[in-house]
Coordinates of C-alpha atoms and ligand atoms in Angstrom, one line a residue:
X983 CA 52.1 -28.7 12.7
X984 CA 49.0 -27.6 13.8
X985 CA 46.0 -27.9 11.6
X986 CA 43.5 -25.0 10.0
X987 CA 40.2 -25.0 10.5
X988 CA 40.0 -25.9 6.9
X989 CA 41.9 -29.2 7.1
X990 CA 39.7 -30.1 9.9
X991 CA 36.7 -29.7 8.2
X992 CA 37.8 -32.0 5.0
X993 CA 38.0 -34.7 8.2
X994 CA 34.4 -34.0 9.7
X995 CA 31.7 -35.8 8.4
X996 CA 29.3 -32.3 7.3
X997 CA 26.2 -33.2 8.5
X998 CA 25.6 -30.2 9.9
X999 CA 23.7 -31.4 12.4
X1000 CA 24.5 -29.3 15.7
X1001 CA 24.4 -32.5 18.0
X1002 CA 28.5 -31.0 18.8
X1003 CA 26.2 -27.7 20.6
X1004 CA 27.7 -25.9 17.5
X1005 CA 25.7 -25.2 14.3
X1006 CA 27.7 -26.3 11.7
X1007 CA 30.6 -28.2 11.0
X1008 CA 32.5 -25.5 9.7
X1009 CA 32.0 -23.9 12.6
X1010 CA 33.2 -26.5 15.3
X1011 CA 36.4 -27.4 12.2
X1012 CA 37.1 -23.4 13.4
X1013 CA 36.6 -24.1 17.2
X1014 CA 38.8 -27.1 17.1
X1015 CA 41.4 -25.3 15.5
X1016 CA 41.5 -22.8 18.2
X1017 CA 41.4 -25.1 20.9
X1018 CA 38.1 -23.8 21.9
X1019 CA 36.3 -27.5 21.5
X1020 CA 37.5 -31.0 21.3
X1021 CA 37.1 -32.7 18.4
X1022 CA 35.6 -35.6 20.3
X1023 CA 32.3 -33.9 20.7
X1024 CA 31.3 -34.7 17.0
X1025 CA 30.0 -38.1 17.5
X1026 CA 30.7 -39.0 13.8
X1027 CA 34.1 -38.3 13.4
X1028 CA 36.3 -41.5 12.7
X1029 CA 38.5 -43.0 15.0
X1030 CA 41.3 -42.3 12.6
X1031 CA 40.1 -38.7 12.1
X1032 CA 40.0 -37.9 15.7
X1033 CA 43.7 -39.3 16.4
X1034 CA 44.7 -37.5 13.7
X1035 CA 42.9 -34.1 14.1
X1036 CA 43.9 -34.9 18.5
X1037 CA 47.8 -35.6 17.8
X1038 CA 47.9 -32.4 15.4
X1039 CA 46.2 -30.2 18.0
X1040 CA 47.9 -31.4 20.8
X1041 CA 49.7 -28.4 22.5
X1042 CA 53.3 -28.8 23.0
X1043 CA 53.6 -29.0 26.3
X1044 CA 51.9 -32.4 27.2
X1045 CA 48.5 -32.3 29.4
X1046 CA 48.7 -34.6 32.2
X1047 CA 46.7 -35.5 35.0
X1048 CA 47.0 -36.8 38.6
X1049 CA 44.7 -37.8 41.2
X1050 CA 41.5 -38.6 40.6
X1051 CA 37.5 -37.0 40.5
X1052 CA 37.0 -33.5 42.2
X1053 CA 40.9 -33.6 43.3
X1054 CA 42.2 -33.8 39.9
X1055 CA 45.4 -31.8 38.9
X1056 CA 46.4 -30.8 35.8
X1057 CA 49.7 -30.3 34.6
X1058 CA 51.3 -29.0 31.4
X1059 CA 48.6 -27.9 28.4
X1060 CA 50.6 -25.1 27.8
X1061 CA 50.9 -23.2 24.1
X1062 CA 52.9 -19.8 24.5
X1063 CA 56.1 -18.7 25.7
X1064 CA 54.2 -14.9 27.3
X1065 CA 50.6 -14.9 29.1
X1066 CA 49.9 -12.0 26.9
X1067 CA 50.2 -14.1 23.6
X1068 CA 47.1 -16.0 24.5
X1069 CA 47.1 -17.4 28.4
X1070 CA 49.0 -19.6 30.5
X1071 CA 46.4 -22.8 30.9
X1072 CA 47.1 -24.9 34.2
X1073 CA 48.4 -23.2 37.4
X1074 CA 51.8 -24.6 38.6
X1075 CA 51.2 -27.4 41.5
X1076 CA 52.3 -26.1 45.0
X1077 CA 53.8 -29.5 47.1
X1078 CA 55.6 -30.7 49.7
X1079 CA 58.0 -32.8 50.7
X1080 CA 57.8 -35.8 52.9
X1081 CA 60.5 -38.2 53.2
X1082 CA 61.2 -41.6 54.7
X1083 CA 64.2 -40.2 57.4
X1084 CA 61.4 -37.4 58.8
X1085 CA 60.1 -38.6 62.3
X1086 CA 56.4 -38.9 62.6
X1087 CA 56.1 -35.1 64.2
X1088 CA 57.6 -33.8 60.8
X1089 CA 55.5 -36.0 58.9
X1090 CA 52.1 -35.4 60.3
X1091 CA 52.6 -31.9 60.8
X1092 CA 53.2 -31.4 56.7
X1093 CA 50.2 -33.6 56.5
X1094 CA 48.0 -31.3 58.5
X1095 CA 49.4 -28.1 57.2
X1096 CA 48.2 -29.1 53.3
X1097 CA 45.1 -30.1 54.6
X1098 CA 44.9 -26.8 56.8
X1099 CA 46.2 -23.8 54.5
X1100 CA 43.4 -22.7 52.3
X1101 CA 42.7 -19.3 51.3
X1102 CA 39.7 -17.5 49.3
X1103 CA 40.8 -14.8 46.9
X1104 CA 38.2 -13.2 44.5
X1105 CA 36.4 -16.2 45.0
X1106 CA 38.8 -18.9 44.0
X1107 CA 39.8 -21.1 46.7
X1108 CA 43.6 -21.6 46.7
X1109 CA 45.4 -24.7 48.2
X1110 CA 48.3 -26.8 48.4
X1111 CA 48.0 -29.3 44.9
X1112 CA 50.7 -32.2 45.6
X1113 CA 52.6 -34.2 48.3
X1114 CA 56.0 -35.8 47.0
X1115 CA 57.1 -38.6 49.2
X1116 CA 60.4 -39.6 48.9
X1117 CA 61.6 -43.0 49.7
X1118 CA 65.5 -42.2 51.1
X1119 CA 67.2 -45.5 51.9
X1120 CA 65.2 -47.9 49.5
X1121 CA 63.3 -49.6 52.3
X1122 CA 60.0 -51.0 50.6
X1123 CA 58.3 -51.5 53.9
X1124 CA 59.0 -47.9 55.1
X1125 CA 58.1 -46.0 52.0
X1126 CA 54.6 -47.7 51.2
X1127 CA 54.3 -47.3 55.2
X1128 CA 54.7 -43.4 54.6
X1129 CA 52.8 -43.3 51.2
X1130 CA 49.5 -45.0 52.8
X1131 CA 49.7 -42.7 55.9
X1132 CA 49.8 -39.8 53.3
X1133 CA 47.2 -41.4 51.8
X1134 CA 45.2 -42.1 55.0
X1135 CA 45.7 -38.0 56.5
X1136 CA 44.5 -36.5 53.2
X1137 CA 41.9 -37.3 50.7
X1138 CA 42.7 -34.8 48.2
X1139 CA 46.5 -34.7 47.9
X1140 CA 47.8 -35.3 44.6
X1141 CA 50.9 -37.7 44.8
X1142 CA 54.3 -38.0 44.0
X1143 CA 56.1 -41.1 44.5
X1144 CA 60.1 -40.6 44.8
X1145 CA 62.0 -43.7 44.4
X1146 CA 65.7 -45.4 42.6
X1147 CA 64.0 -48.7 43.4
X1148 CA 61.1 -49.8 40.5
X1149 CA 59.7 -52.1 42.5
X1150 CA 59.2 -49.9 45.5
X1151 CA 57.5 -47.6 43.2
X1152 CA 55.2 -50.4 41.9
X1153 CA 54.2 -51.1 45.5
X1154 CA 53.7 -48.0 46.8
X1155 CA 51.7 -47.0 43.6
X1156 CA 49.3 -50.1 44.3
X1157 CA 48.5 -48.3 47.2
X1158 CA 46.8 -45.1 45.3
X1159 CA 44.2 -47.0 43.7
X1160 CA 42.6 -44.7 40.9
X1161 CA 44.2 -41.6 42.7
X1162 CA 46.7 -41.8 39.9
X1163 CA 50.3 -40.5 41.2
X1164 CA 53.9 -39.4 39.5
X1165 CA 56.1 -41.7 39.4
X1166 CA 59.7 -40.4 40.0
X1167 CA 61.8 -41.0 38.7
X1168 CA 63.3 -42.4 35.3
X1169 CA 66.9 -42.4 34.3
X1170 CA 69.1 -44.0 31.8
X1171 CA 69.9 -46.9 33.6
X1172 CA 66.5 -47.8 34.6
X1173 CA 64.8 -46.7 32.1
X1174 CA 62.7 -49.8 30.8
X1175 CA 61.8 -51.0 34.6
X1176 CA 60.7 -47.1 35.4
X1177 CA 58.4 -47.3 31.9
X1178 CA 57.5 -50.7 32.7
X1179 CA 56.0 -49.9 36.4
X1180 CA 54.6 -47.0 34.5
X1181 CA 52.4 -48.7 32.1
X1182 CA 51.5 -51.6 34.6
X1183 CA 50.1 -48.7 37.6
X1184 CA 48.9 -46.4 33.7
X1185 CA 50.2 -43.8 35.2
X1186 CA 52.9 -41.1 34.7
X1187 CA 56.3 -41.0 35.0
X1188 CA 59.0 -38.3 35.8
X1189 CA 62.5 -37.9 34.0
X1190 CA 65.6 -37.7 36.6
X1191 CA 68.1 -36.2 34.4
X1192 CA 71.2 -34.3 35.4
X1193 CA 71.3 -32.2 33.1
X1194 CA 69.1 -30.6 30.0
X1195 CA 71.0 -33.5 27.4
X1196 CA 70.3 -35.9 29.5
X1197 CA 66.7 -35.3 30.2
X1198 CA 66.8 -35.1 26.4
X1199 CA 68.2 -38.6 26.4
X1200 CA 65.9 -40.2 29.0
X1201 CA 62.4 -38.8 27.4
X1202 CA 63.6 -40.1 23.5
X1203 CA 64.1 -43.6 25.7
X1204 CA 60.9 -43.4 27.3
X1205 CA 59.0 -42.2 24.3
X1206 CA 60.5 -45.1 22.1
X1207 CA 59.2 -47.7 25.5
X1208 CA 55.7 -46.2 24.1
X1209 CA 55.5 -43.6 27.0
X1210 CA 53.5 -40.7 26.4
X1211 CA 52.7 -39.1 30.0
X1212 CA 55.8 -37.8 30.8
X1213 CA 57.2 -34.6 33.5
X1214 CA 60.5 -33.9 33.6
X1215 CA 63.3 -33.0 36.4
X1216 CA 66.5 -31.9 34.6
X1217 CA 68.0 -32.3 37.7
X1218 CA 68.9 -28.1 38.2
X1219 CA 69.5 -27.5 41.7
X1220 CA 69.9 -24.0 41.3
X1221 CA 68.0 -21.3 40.2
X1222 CA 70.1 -20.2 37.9
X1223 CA 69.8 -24.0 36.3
X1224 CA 65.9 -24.5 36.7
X1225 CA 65.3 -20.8 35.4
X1226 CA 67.1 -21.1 32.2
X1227 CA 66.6 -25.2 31.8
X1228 CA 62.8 -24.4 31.8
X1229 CA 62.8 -21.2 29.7
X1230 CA 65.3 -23.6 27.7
X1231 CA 62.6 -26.5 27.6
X1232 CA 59.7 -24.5 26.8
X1233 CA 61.0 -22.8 24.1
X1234 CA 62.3 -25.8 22.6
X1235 CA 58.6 -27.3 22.8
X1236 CA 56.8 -24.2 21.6
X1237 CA 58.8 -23.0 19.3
X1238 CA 61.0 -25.9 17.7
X1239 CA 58.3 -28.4 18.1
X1240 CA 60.6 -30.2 20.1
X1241 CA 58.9 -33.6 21.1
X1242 CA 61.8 -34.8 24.1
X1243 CA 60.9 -31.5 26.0
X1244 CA 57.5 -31.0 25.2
X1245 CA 56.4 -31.3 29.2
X1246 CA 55.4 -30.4 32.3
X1247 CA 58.7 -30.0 34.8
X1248 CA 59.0 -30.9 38.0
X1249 CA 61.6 -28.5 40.0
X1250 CA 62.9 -28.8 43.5
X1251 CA 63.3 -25.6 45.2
X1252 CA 63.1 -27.7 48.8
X1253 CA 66.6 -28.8 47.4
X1254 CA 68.4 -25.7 46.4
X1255 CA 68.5 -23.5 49.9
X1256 CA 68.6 -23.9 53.6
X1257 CA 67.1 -20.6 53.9
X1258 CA 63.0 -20.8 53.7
X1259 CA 62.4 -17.9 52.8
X1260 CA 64.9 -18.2 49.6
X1261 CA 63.0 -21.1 48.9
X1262 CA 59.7 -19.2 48.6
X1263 CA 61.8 -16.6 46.3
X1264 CA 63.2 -19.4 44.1
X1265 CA 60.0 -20.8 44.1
X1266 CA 58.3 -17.8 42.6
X1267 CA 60.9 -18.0 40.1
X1268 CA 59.9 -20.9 38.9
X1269 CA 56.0 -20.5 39.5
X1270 CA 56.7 -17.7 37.2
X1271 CA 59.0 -19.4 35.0
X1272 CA 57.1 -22.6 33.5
X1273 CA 57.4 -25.3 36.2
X1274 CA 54.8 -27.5 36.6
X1275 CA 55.8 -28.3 40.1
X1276 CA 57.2 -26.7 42.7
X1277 CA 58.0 -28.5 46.0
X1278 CA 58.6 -27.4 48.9
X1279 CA 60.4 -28.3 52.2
X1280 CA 57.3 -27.4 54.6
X1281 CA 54.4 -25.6 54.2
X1282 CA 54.2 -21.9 56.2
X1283 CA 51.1 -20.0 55.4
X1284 CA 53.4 -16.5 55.2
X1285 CA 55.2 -17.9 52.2
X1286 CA 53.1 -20.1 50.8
X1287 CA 50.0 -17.3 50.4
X1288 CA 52.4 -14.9 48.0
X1289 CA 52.8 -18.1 45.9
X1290 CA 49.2 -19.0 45.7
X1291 CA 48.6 -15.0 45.0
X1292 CA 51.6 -14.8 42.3
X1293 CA 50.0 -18.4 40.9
X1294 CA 46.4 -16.7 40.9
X1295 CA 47.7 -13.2 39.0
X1296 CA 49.7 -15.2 36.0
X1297 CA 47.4 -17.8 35.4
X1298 CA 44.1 -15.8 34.8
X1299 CA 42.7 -15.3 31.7
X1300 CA 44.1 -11.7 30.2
X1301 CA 41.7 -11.5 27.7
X1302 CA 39.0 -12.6 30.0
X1303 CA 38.2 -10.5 33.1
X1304 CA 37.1 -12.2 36.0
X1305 CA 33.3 -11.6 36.8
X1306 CA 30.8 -12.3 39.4
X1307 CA 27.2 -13.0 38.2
X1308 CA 25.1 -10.0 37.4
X1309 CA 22.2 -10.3 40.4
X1310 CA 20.8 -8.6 43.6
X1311 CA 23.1 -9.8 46.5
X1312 CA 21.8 -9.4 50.3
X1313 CA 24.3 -8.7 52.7
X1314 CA 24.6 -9.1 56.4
X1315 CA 21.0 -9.6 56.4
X1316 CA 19.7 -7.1 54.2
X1317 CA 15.8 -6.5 54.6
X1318 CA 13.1 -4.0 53.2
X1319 CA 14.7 -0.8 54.9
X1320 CA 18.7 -1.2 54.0
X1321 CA 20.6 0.6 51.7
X1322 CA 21.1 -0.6 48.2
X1323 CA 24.0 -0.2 47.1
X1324 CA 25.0 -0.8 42.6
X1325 CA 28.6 -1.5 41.3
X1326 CA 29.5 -3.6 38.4
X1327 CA 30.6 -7.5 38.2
X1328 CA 34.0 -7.6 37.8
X1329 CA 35.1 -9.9 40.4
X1330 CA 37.6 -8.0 42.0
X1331 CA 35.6 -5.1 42.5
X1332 CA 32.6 -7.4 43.8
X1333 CA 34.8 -8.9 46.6
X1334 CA 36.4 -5.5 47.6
X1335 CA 33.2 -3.4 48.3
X1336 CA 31.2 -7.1 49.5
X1337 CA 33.8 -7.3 51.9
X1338 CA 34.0 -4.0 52.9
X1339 CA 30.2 -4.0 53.5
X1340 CA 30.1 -7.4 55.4
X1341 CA 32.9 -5.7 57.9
X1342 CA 31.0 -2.8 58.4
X1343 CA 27.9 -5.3 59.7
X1344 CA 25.6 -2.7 58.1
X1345 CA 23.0 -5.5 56.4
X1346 CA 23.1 -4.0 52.4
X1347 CA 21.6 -4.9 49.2
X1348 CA 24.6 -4.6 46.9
X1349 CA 23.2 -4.8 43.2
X1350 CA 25.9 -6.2 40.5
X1351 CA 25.5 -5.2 37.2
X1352 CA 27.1 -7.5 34.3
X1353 CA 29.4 -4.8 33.0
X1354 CA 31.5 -7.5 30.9
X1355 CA 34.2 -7.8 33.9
X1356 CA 35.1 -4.2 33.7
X1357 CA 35.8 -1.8 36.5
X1358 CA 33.7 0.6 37.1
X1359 CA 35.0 4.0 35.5
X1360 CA 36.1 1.7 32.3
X1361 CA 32.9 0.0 32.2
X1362 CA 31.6 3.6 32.0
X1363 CA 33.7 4.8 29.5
X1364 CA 33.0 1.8 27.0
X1365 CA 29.3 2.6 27.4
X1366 CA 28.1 -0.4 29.7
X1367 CA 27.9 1.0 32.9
X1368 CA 26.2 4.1 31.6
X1369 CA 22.7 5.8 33.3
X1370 CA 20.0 3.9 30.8
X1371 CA 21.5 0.5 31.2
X1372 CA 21.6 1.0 35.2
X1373 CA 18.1 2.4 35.3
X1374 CA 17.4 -0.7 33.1
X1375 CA 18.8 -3.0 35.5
X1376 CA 17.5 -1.4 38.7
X1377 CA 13.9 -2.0 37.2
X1378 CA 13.9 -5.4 35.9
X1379 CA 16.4 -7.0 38.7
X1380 CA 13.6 -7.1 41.4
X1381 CA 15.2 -4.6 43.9
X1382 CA 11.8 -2.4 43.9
X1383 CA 10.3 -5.3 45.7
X1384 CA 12.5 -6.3 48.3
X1385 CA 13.2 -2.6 49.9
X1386 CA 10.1 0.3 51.3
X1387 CA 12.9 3.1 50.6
X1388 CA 13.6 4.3 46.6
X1389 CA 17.2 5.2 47.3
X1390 CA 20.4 3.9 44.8
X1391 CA 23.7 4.2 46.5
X1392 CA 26.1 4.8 43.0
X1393 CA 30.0 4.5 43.3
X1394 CA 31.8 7.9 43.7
X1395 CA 33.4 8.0 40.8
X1396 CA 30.2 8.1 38.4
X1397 CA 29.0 11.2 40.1
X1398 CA 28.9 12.9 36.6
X1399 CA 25.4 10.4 35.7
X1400 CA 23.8 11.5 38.7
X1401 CA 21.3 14.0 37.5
X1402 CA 20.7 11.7 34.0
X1403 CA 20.3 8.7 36.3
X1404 CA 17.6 10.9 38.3
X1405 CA 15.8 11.5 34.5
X1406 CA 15.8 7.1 34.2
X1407 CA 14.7 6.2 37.7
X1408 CA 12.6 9.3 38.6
X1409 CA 11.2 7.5 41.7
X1410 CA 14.3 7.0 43.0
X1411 CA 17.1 9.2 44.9
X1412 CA 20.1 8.9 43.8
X1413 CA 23.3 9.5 46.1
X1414 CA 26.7 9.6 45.2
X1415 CA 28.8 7.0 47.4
X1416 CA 32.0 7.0 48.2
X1417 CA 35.4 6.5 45.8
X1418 CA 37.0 4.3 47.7
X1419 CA 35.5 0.4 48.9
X1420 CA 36.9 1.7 52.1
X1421 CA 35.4 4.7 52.7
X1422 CA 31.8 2.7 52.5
X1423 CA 31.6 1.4 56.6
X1424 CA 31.3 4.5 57.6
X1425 CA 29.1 5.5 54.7
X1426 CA 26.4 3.2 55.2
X1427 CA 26.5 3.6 59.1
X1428 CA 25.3 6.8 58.8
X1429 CA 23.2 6.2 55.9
X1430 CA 19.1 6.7 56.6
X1431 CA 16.3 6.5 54.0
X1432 CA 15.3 10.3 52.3
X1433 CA 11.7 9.7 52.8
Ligands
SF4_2586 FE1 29.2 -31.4 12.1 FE2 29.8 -33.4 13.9 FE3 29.0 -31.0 14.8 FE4 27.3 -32.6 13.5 S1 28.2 -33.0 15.5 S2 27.6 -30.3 13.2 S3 28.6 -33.5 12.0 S4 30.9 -31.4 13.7

């Protein structure tokens, strides 16, 4: 159960001191509860507090970590069934398979492809998270061969480490140093050796179930070795099974409380089709569906960028807009006699008319105003995007003394503020853009100074 804000606070010390960056205990007791702070940023809390307070606001789904430094991913964290309830917290893990019976063409060129596919989308980079290497004939030598040259080709891949043999897992998870791996995987008959090699490399391990009562079965075993970093496979092979065994599993974990399911799953869509491009559908599935992993059989830009893009939509913030930081932005080059263009910061609108500007090779100044993330006709309509708060803006930004011309470029669509903009800037000219991002290349080619 998780605890009020109230309970909390009869734990904290009351010192009110603000050395938590919050002003008073009640305050950061109502942040922890909410799963805005941790409660390990009070530096006077009790050890036996914080475990307390930590275990009680621990979110159902288990957060776990691989890799290591800059190239961490994260796993699990999550607290709701529907984005809209709150948000989903950590975007599922894109990965690929390599396996022991792949020649070294297949091998390296998997290895160069999740180094090479990288895309930029409203700013956030998007890339392939995780490698799972899969060690097919139990061959020790051959498997912690494969894992170092995975290793070896990429710096920041995340891995998974696929073996029935413990102590090929062991070895090959020597190998990783602190970039901590999964371990894959656990089941009933191995059990104590998989949680054993588990503790020993402190790192986590994946259920191999074959079905949802088994997985059940395997994680109450694991749990009672003192496991707590846990993912599970519960061994669907179809996407029929992982769709309705993760909805199953995550339900179970939000809404039951149910400890044996309360993690991260690792699904196998590389295993349920032929067909690649059924893969990349069954994939999105399961992106959209709760996995925590999806892995593929290779890596092709074409169906791999939907994924990332799908990933990207579900697992931003909805009641946080994406924004760009309010400021005068050059473009191309922009000097003393380019246009100066004004639109507001939420991200998507920033990387639409920025982009449109940086094709058209016209050098621009394109001023963002801090408009709370909201487009721009909405921004306008809730009163922050209006004609004093621009004219505000336009003076104090620093624009007048980087251009010779007085001339403010203002999207299409807030034509209506034209003439009231004209009363808050009366040294300026105002002009009314274009609607549309894409009308603007042409625009600002033929755009000249008025005086
Ligand atoms: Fe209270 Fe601890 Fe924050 Fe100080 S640091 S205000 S004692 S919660």
């Amino acid at each position: 159960m998780a605890l009020t804000g109230i309970q909390i606070l009869k734990m904290l010390p009351k010192k009110n001191c603000g050395e938590c960056d919050i002003p008073t205990c009640l305050a950061f007791a109502m942040k922890v509860a909410a799963g805005q702070v941790e409660i390990g940023a009070c530096p006077y809390v009790t050890d036996e507090a914080k475990e307390m307070i930590s275990d009680a606001s621990a979110p159902p789904i288990r957060t776990i970590k691989l890799g290591s430094g800059d190239n961490t991913f994260t796993m699990g964290g999550e607290t709701v069934m529907f984005r809209h309830e709150k948000r989903f917290e950590n975007p599922t893990g894109i990965g690929v398979l390599i396996t022991t019976s792949m020649n070294d063409d297949e091998v390296n060129g998997r290895i160069e492809r999740f180094e090479k596919l990288e895309y930029e989308r409203v700013g956030v980079i998007m890339r392939v998270d995780v490698i799972a290497v899969k060690d097919i004939d139990g061959d020790e030598t051959a498997f912690t061969g494969l894992v170092q040259k995975v290793l070896d080709g990429s710096s920041r891949a995340n891995l998974i480490l696929m073996s029935d043999s413990p102590s090929n897992l062991a070895a090959a998870a020597k190998l990783c140093g602190d970039r901590t791996p999964l371990l894959y995987g656990a089941t009933m008959d191995n059990a104590k050796e998989m949680a054993q090699v588990a503790k020993d490399a402190n790192a986590p391990l994946s259920v191999k179930a074959t079905n949802l009562d088994n997985c059940v079965e395997i994680t109450d075993s694991l749990i009672g070795e003192g496991l707590k970093d846990l993912v599970l496979d519960t061994g669907a092979r179809t996407v029929k099974a992982a769709f309705e065994d993760n909805v199953v599993a995550r339900r179970a974990a939000v809404k039951a409380k149910n400890k044996q399911l309360g993690f991260a799953t690792l699904t196998f869509p590389c295993e349920m089709t032929d067909d690649p491009m059924m893969e990349a559908m069954i994939a999105s599935v399961l992106v959209a569906k709760y996995a925590g992993i999806v892995i593929l059989s290779d890596l092709q830009g074409d169906l791999v960028f939907p994924l990332f893009l799908e990933r990207l939509n579900l697992f931003t913030d909805p009641q946080r807009p994406m924004v760009v930081a309010e400021d005068v932005y050059p473009l191309t080059g922009a000097d003393e006699d380019s246009p100066v263009v004004i639109t507001c910061n939420f991200s998507l609108t920033y990387f639409i008319v920025s982009g449109e500007i940086e094709g058209s090779k016209v050098p621009t100044w394109l001023l963002i105003k801090d408009t709370e993330g909201l487009s721009v006709l909405t921004a306008w309509a809730a009163g922050k995007f209006g004609a004093d708060l621009i004219a505000l803006f336009v003076k104090k930004c620093g624009i007048e003394d980087k251009v010779k011309h007085r001339d403010l470029i203002i999207p299409g669509y807030l034509a209506s503020i034209k003439g009231e903009l004209e009363e808050e800037l009366p040294d300026w000219t105002i002009t009314i853009g274009p609607r549309e991002a894409g009308h603007l290349p042409a625009f600002l080619k033929e755009w000249k100074p008025t005086k």
